[in-house]
Tab-separated table of C-alpha atoms and ligand atoms in Angstrom:
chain	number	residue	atom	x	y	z
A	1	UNK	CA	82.771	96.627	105.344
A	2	UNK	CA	85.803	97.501	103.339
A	3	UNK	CA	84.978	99.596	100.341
A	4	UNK	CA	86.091	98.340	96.841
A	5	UNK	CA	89.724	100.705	96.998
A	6	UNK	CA	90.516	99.139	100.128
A	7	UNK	CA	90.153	95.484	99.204
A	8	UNK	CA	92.159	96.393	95.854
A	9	UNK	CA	94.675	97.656	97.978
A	10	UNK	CA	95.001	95.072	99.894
A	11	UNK	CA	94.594	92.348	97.305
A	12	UNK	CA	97.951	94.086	95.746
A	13	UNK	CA	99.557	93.825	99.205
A	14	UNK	CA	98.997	89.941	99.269
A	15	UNK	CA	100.362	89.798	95.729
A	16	UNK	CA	103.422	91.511	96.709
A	17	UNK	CA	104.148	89.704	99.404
A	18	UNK	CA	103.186	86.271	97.883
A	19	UNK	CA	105.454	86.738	95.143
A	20	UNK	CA	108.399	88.242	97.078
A	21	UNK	CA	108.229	85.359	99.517
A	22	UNK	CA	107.876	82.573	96.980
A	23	UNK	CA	110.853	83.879	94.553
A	24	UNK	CA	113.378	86.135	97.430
A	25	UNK	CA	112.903	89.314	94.888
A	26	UNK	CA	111.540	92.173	96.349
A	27	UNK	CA	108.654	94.270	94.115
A	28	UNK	CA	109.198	97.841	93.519
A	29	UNK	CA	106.517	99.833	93.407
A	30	UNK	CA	107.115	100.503	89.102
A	31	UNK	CA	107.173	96.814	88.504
A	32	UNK	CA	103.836	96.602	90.270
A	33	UNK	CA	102.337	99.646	89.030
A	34	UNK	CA	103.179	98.347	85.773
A	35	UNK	CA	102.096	95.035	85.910
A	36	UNK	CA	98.328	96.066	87.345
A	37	UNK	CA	98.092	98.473	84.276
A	38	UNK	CA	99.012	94.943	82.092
A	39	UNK	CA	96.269	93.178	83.999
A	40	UNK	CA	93.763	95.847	83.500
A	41	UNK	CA	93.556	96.310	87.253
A	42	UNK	CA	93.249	93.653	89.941
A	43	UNK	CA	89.635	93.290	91.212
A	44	UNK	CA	88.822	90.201	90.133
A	45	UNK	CA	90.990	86.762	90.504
A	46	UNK	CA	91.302	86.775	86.849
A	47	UNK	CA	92.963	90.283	87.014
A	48	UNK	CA	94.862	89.135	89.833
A	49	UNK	CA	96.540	85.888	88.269
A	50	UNK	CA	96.967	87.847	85.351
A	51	UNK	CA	99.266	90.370	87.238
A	52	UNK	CA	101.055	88.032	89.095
A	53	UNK	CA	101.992	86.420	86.008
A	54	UNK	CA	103.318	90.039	84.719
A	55	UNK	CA	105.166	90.131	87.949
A	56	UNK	CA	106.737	87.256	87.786
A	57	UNK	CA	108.339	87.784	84.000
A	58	UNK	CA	109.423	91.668	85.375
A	59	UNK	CA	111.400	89.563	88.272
A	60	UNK	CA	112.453	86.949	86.228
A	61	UNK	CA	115.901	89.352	85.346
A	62	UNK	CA	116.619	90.013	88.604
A	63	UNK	CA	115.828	87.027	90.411
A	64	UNK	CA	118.686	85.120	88.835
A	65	UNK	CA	121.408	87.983	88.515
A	66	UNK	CA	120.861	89.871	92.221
A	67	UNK	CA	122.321	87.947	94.836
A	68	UNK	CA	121.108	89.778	97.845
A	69	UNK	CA	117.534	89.918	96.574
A	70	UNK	CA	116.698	86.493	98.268
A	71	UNK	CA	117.643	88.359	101.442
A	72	UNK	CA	114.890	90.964	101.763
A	73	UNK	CA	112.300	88.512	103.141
A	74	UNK	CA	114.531	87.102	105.761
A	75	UNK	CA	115.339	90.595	106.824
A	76	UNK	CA	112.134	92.443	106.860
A	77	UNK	CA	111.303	89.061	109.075
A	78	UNK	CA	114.211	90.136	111.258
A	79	UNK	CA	116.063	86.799	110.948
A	80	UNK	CA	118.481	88.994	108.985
A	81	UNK	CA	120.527	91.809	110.154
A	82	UNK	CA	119.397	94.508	108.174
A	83	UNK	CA	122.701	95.916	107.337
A	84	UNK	CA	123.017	92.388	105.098
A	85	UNK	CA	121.436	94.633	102.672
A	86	UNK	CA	122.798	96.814	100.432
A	87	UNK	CA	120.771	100.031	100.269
A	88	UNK	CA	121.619	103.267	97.811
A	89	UNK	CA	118.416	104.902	97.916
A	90	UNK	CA	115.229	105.949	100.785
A	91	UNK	CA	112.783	104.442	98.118
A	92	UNK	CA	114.896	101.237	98.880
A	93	UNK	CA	114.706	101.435	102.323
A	94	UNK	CA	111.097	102.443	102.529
A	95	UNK	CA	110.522	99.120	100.181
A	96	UNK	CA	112.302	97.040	102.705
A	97	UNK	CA	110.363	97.818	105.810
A	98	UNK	CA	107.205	97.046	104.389
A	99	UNK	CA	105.670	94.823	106.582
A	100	UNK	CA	108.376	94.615	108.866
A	101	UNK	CA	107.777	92.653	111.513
A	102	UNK	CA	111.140	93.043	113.649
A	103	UNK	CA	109.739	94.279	117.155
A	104	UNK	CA	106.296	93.451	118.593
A	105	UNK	CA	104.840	97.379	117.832
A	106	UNK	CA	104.158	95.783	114.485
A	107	UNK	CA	101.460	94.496	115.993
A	108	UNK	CA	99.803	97.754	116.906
A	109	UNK	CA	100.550	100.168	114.250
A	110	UNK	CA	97.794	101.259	111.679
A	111	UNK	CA	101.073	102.650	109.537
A	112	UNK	CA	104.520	102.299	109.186
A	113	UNK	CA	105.837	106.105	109.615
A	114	UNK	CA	109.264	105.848	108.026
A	115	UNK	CA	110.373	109.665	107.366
A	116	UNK	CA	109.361	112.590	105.405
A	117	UNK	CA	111.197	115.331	103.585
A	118	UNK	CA	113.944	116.278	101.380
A	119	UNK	CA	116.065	113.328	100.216
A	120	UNK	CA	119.091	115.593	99.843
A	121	UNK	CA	118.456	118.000	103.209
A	122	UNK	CA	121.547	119.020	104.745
A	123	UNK	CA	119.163	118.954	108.256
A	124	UNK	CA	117.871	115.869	109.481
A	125	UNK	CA	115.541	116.001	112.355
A	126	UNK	CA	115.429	112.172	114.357
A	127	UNK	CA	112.391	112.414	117.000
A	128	UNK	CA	111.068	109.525	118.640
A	129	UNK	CA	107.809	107.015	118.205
A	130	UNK	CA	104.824	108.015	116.151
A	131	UNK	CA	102.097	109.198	117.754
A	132	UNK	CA	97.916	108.639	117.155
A	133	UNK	CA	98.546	110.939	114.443
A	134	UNK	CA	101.401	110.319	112.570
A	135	UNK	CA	99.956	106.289	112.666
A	136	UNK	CA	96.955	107.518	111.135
A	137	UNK	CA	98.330	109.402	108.476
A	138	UNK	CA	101.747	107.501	108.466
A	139	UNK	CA	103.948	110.811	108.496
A	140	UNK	CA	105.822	111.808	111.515
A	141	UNK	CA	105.007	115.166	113.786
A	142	UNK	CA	101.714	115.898	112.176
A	143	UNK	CA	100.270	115.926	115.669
A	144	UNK	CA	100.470	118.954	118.569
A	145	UNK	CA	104.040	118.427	119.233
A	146	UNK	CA	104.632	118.224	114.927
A	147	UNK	CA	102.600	121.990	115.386
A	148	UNK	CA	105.104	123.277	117.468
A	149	UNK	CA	108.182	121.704	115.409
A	150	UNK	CA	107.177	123.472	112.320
A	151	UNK	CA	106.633	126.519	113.983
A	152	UNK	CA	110.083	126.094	115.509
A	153	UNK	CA	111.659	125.694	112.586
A	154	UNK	CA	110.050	128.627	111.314
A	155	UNK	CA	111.316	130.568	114.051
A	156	UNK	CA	114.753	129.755	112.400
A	157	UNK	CA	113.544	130.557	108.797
A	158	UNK	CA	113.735	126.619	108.062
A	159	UNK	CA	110.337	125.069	105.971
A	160	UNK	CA	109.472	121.621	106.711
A	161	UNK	CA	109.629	120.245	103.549
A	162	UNK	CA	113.771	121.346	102.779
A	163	UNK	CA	114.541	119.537	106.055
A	164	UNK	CA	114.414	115.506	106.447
A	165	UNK	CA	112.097	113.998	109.218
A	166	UNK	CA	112.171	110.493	110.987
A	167	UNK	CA	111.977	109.071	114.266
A	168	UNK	CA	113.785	106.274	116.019
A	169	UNK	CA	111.534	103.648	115.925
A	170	UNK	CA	108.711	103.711	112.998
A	171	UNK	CA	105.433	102.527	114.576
A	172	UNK	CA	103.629	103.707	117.150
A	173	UNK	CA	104.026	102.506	120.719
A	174	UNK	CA	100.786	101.386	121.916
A	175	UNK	CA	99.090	103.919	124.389
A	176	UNK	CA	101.949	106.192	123.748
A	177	UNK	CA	104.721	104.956	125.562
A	178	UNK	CA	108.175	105.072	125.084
A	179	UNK	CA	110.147	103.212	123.161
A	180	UNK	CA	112.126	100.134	124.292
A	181	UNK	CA	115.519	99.084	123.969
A	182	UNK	CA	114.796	95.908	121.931
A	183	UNK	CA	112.193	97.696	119.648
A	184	UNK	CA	114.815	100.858	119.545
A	185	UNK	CA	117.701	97.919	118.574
A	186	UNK	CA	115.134	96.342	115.786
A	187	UNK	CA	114.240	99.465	114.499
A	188	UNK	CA	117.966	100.814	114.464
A	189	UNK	CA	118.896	99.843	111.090
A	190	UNK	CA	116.680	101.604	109.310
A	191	UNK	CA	117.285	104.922	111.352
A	192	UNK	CA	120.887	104.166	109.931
A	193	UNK	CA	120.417	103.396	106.660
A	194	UNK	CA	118.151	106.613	106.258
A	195	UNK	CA	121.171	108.795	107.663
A	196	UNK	CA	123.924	106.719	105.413
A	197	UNK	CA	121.661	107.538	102.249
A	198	UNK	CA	120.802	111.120	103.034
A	199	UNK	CA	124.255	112.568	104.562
A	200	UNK	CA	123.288	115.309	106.063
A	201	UNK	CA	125.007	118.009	107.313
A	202	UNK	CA	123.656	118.539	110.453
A	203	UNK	CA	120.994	115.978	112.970
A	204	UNK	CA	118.894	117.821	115.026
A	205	UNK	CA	117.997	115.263	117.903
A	206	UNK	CA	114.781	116.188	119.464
A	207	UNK	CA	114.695	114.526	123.101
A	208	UNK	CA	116.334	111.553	125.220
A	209	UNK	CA	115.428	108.811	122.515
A	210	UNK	CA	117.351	110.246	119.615
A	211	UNK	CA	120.015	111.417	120.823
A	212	UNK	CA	120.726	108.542	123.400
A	213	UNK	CA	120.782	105.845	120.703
A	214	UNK	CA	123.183	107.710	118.353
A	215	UNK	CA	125.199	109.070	120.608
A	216	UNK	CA	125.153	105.721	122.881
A	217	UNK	CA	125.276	107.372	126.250
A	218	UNK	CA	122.689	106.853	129.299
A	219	UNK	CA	123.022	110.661	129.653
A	220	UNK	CA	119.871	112.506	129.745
A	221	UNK	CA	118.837	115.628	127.173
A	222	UNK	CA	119.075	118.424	129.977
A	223	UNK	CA	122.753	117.368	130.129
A	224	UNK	CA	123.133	116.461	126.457
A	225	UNK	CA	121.433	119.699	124.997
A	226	UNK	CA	123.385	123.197	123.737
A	227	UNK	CA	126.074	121.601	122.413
A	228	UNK	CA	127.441	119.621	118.954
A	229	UNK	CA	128.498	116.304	118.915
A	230	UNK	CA	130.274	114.258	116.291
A	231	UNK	CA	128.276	111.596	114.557
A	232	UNK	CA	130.379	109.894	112.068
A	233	UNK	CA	131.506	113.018	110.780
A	234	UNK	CA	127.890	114.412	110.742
A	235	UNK	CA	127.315	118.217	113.725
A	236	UNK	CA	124.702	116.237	116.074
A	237	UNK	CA	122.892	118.975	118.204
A	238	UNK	CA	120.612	117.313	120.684
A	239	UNK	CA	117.431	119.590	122.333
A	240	UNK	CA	114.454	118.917	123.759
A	241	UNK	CA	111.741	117.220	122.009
A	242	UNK	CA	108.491	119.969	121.665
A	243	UNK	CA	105.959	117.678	123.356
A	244	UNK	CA	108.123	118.028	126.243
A	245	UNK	CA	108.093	121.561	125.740
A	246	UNK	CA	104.324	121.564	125.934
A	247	UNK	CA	104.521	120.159	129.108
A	248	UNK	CA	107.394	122.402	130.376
A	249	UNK	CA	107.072	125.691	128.729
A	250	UNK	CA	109.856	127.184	130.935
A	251	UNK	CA	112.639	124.984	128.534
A	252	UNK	CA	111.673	126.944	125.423
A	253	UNK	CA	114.281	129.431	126.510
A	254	UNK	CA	116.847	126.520	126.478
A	255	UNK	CA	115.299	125.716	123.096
A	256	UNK	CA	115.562	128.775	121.527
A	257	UNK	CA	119.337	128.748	122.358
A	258	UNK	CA	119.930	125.403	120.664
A	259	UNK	CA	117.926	126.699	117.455
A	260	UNK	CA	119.897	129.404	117.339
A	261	UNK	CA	123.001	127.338	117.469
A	262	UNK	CA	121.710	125.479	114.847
A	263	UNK	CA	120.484	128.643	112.683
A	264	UNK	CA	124.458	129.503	112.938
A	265	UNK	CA	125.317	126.103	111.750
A	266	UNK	CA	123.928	125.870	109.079
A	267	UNK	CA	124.447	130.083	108.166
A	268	UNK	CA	126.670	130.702	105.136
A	269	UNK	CA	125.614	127.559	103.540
A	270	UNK	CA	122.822	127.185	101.427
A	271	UNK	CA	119.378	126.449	102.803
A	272	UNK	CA	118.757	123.120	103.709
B	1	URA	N1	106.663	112.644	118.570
B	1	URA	C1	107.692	112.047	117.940
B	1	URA	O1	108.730	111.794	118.518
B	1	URA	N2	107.565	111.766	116.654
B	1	URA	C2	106.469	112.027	115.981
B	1	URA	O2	106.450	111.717	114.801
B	1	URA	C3	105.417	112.660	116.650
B	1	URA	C4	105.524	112.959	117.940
B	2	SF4	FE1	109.782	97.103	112.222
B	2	SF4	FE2	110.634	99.355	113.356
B	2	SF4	FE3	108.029	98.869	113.202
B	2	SF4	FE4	109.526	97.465	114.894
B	2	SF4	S1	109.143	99.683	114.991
B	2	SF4	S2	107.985	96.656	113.494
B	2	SF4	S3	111.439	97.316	113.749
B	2	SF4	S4	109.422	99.182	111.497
């Protein structure tokens, strides 16, 4: 049975999503926190009614002066391209993919993992697909292979929380498998939009996935690895991802090198 937090939770989730479909406006999280603090809290369809109606006079501003608010439904239901939207800020973003519904791994995921870190890091790290973990707690590389990242970056005097973290697509494959190419295309946008609004200096791409879809090239990461590309003006360094390392212990030594490379990157600078 759900407990009394959960249903609450949820009841705010239909709410949300009631509202946003019936007027186009999405609901930040502020407007809502506000209006359930109006309503006295939403456990009871009084509460509830009352805090839609607190919604709806919040909205009532921006519903009739933001044009591309009608578009956030259409485009978290994918019959929108996302880049229709126009998106200054990750809290944006992360409020646009709630619920989304673009590729059929919506239908496994227990969480949306969209990205962790510092908004401002000069070093992004793109990985690939969630694992059990990261869906469970809905942040990415919290797992074994997230163990050996951090201690990676370590390594190259580099905490977790100065860098930026994300993954190609944002929910979890079922049984673990890879990503493919239509979820990797659905998911895309959002992998873009988080790189457009953070600007880093540097992407670290950790295995095939990452690096295939930015760079667009069918070549593989023991080919790709070592070496900078150019990303839209952005150093792209691709290496191996470390839950293949944990399979294939003998690449760390190829590993190392491409941390280093990146330790010299981002040298003289100041930390990320
Ligand atoms: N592997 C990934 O590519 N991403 C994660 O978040 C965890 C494991
Ligand atoms: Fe949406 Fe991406 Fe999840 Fe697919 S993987 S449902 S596109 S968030």
């Amino acid at each position: 049975m759900l407990d009394l937090h959960q249903e609450y939770v949820q009841l705010l989730k239909l709410i949300r999503r009631y509202i946003e479909q019936e007027t186009g406006v999405r609901i930040l999280s502020p407007i809502l926190a506000r209006s359930v603090a109006s309503a006295g809290g939403a456990t009871s369809a009084r509460g509830a009614a009352s805090m839609a109606a607190h919604v709806r006079e919040e909205i009532a501003p921006l519903s009739s002066g933001r044009k591309r608010q009608p578009l956030v439904a259409a485009v978290v239901k994918g019959e929108e391209p996302l880049d229709n939207l126009d998106i200054d800020t990750l809290e944006e973003i992360e409020e646009s993919i709630q619920g989304c519904k673009r590729c059929h791994l919506a239908q496994y995921r227990k969480n949306i993992v969209f990205g962790i870190g510092n908004p401002e890091a000069r070093l992004m790290i793109i990985g690939e697909a969630p694992g059990a973990q990261e869906d469970i707690k809905g942040q990415p590389f919290v797992g074994d292979a997230g163990q050996l990242l951090t201690k990676m970056l370590a390594a190259i005097h580099i905490e977790r929380k100065d860098v930026y973290i994300t993954n190609v697509v944002k929910c979890r494959p079922e049984n673990n498998k890879n990503p493919n190419h239509d979820e990797i295309v659905a998911c895309n946008a959002y992998l873009i939009a988080q790189i457009r609004v953070i600007k880093p200096k540097i992407i670290l791409c950790l295995g095939n996935f990452a690096a295939k879809t930015l760079l667009k090239t069918e070549n593989g990461i023991s080919t790709l690895r070592g070496k900078f590309f150019d990303y839209q003006g952005i150093k792209l360094l691709p290496t191996y991802h470390p839950a293949a390392l944990l399979y294939h212990p003998a690449w760390k030594k190829d590993a190392w090198i491409d941390l280093q490379l990146l330790q010299k990157e981002l040298e003289g600078g100041r930390s990320c």
